[in-house]
CSV table of C-alpha atoms in Angstrom, one decimal:
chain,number,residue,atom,x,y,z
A,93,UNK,CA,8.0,-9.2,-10.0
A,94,UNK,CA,5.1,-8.3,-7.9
A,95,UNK,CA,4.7,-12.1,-6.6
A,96,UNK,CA,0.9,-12.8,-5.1
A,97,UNK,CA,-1.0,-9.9,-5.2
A,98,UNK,CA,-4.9,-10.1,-3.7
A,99,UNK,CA,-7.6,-7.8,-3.0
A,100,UNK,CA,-9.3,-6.3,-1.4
A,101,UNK,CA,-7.3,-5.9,1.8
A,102,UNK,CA,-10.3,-5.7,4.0
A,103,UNK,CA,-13.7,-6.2,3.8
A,104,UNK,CA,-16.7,-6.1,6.0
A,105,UNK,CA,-19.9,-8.4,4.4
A,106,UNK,CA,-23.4,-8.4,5.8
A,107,UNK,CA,-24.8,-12.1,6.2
A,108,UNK,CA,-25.9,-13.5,2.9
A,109,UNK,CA,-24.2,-10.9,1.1
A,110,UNK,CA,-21.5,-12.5,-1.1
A,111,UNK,CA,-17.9,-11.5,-2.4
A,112,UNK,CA,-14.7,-12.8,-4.8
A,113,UNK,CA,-11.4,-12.4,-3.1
A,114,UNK,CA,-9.3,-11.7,-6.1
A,115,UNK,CA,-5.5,-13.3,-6.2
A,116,UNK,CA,-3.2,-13.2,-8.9
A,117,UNK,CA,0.6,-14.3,-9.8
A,118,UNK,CA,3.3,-13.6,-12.2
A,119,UNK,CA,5.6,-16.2,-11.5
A,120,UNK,CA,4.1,-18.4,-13.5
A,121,UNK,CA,3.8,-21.2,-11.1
A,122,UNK,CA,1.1,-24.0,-11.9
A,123,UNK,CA,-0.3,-24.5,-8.1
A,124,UNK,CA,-2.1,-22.1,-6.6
A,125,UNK,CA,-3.9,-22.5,-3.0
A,126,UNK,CA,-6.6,-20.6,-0.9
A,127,UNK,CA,-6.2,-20.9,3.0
A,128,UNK,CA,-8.0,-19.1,5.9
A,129,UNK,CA,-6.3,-17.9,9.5
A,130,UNK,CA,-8.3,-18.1,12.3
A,131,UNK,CA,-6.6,-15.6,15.3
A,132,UNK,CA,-3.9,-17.7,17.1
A,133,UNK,CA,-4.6,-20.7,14.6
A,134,UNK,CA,-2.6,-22.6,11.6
A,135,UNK,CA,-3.5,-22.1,7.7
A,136,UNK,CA,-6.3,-24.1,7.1
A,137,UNK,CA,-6.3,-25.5,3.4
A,138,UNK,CA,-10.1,-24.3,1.4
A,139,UNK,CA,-8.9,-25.3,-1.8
A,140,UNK,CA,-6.0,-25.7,-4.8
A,141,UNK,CA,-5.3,-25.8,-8.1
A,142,UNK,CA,-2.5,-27.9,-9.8
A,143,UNK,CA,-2.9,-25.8,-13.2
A,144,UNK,CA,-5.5,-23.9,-15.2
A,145,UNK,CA,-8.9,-25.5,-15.6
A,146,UNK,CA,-8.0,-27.8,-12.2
A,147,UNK,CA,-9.1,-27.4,-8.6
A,148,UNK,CA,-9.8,-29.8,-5.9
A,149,UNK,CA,-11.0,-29.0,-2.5
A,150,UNK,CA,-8.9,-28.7,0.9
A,151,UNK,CA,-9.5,-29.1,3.9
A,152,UNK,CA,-12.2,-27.0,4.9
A,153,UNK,CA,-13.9,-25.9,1.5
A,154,UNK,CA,-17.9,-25.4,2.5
A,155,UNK,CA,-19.4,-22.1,1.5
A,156,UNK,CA,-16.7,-21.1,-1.2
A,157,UNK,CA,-16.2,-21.8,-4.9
A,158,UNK,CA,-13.2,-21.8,-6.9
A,159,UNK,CA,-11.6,-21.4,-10.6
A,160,UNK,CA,-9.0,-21.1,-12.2
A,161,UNK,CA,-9.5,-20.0,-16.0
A,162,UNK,CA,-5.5,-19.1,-16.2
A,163,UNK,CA,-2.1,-20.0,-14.8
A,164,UNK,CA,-2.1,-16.1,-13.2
A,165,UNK,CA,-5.6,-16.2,-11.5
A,166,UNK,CA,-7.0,-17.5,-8.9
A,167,UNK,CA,-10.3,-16.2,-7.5
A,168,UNK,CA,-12.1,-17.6,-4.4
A,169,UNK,CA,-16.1,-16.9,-4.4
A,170,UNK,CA,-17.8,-16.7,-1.1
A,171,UNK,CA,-21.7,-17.2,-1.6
A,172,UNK,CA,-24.2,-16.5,1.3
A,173,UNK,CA,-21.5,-15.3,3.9
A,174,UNK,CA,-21.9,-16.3,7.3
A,175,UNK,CA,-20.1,-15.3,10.5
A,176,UNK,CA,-18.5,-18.4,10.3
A,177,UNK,CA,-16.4,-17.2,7.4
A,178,UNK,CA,-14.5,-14.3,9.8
A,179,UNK,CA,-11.5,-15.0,8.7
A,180,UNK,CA,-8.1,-13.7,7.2
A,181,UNK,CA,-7.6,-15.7,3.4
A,182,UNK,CA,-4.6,-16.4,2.4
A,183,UNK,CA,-3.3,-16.8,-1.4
A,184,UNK,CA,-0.4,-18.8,-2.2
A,185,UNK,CA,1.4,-20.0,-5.3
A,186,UNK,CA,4.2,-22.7,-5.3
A,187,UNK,CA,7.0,-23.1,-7.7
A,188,UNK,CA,8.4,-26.2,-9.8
A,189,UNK,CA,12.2,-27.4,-9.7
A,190,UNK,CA,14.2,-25.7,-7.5
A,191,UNK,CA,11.6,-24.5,-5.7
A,192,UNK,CA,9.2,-27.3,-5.4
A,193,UNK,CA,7.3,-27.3,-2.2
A,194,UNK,CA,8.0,-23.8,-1.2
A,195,UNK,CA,5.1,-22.0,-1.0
A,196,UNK,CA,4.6,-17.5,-1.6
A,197,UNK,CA,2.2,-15.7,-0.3
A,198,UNK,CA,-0.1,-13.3,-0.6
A,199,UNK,CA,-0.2,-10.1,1.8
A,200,UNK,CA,-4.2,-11.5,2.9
A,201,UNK,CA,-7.8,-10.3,2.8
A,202,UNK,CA,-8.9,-9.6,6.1
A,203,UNK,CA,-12.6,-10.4,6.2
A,204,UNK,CA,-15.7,-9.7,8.8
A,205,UNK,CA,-18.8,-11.0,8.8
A,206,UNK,CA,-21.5,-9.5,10.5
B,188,UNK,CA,-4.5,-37.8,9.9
B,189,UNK,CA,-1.6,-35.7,9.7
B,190,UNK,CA,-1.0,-33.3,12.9
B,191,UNK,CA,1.6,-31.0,13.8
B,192,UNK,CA,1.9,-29.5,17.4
B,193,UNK,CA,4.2,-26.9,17.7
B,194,UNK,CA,5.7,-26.0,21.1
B,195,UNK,CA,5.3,-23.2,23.2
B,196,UNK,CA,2.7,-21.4,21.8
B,197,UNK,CA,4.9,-18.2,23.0
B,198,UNK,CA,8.6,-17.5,23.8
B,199,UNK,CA,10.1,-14.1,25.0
B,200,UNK,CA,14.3,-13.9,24.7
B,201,UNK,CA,16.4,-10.9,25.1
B,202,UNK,CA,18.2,-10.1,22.9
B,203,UNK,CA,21.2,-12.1,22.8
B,204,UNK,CA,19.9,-15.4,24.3
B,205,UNK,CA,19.2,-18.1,22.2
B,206,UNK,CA,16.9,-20.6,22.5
B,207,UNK,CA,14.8,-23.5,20.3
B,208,UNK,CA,11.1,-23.8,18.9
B,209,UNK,CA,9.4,-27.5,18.6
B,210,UNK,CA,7.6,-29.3,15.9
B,211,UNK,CA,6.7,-32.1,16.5
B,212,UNK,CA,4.3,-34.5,14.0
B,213,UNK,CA,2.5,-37.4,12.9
B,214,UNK,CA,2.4,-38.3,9.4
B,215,UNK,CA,2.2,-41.7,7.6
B,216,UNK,CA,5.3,-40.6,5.4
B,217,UNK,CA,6.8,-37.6,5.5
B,218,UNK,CA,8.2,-36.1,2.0
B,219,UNK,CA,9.2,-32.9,3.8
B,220,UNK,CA,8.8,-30.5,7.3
B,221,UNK,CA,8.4,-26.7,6.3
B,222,UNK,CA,9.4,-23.9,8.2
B,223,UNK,CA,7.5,-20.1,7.2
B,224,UNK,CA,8.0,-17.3,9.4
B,225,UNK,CA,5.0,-15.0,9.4
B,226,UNK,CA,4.9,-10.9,10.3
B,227,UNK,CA,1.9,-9.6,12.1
B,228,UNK,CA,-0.8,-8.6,9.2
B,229,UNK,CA,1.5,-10.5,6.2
B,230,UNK,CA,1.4,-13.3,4.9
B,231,UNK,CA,3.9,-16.1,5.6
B,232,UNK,CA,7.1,-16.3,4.4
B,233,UNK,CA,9.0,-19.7,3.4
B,234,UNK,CA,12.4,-20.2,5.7
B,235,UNK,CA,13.2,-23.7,5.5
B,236,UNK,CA,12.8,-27.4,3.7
B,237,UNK,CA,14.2,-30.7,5.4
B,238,UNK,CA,13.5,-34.0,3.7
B,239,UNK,CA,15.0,-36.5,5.9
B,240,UNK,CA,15.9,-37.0,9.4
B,241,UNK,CA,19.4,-35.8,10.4
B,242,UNK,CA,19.1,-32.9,8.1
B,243,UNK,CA,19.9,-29.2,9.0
B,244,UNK,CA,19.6,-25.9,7.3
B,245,UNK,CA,20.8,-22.7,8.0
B,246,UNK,CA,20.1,-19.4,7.5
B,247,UNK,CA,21.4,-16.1,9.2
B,248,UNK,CA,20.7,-16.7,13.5
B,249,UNK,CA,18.2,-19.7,12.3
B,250,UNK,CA,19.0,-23.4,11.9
B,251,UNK,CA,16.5,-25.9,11.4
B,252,UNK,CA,17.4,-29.8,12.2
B,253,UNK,CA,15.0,-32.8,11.7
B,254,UNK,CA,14.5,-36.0,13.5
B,255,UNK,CA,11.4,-38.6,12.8
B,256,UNK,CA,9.6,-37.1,14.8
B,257,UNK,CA,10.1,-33.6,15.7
B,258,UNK,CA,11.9,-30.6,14.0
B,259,UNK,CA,13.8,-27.6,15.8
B,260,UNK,CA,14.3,-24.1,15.3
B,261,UNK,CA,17.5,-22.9,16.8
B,262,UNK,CA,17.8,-19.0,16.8
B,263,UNK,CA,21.2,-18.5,18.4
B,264,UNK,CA,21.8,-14.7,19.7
B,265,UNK,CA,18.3,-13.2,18.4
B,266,UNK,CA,17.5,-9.9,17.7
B,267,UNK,CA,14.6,-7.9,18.0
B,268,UNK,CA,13.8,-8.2,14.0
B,269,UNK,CA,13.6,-12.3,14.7
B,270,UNK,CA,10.4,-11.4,16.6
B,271,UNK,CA,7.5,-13.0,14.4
B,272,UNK,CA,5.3,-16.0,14.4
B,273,UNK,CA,6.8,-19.2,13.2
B,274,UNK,CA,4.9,-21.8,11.3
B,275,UNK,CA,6.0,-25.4,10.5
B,276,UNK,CA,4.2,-27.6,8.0
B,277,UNK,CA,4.3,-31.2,6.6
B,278,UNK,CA,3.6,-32.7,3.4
B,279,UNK,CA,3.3,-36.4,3.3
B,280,UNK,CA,4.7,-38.3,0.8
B,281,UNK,CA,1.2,-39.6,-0.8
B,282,UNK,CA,-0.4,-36.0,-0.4
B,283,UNK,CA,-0.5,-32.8,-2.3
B,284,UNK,CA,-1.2,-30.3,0.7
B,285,UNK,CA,0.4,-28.4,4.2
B,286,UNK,CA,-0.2,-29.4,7.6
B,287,UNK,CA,0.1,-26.4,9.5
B,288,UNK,CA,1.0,-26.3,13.2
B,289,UNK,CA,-0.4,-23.2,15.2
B,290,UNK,CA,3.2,-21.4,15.5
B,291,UNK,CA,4.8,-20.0,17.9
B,292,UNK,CA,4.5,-16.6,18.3
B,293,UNK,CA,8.4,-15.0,19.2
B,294,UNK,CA,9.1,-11.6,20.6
B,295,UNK,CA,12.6,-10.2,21.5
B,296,UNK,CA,13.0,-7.9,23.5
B,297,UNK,CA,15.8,-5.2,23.0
């Protein structure tokens, strides 16, 4: 199993220019999240899914967009970038049973906005 | 709100001498503290789950305990691959999301 995969590892975006951070799983987990690292900060939550065709917003969701059309996918749309959005994005998938509440993740997008 | 404050923000051992990380947090019901471990430029990586106070879990040099209101990482005797950033996290009982402390960032020096 490959576990989370995303792309693209980096990426540098003009202002207003806008991008989809691609992340997909083959664990077949139902939830799915989206969360951005600020340097020397905590995962901040931008938003989740709880199964295909569901998403709800985190903590910090402005200026992206979510869906979620299968169980695998899970792509996060940023529209209008701003440097605000300097960030690295984290995908993460989280398991049922057993492994309810532990969360995998993704190896990151690092992003630049300038 | 919930917060997590984690405690120090960095901690240098040799290797060899063991030592604790703090988590302490504020939540209106806690369903259960997370500890992730995170290498520079990866992703984090899940360690630990405690549910209620008084629990512990171990795992190679690490043991995590829990109380009401903080949670400890012991690393007893690091080594130099121990070195990383370590994350804690709660999820209340009514919620459906992390709290994330800031880590602490570890580095072990040979």
């Amino acid at each position: 199993n490959a576990g989370v995969t995303q792309t693209p590892k980096f990426r540098i975006l003009k202002i207003g220019q806008s991008m989809t951070l691609q992340c997909t799983q083959d664990m077949n987990h139902n939830y799915m999240y989206w969360y951005r690292q600020d340097p020397g900060m905590g995962l901040k939550l931008i938003y989740y899914s709880v199964g295909a065709g569901i998403t709800d917003k985190g903590e910090v969701p402005n200026g992206y967009n979510v869906s979620r059309s299968t169980t695998e996918d899970f792509p996060l749309r940023l529209e209008l970038a701003a440097p605000s959005q300097t960030s690295v994005y984290f995908c993460a998938s989280e398991g049922t049973g057993a492994t309810t509440y532990e969360q995998y993740f993704g190896p990151g997008t690092r992003l630049t906005v300038t | 709100e919930d917060q997590v404050t984690q405690s120090p923000e960095a901690l240098r051992l040799q290797e060899g001498e063991s030592s604790s990380l703090n988590c302490s947090y504020t939540v209106s019901g806690l369903r259960g503290l997370f500890w992730y471990r995170q290498d520079p430029g990866k992703g984090p990586e899940f360690l630990f789950t405690l549910y209620s106070a008084g629990e512990e879990k171990e795992k190679e040099r690490l043991k995590a305990t829990l109380t009401k209101k903080e949670s400890f990482l012991h690393i007893t005797a690091p080594k130099p691959e121990d070195s990383a950033t370590y994350l804690c996290a709660v999820l209340r009982t009514s919620g459906s999301r992390l709290t994330f402390g800031e880590g602490t960032q570890l580095t072990v020096n040979p």
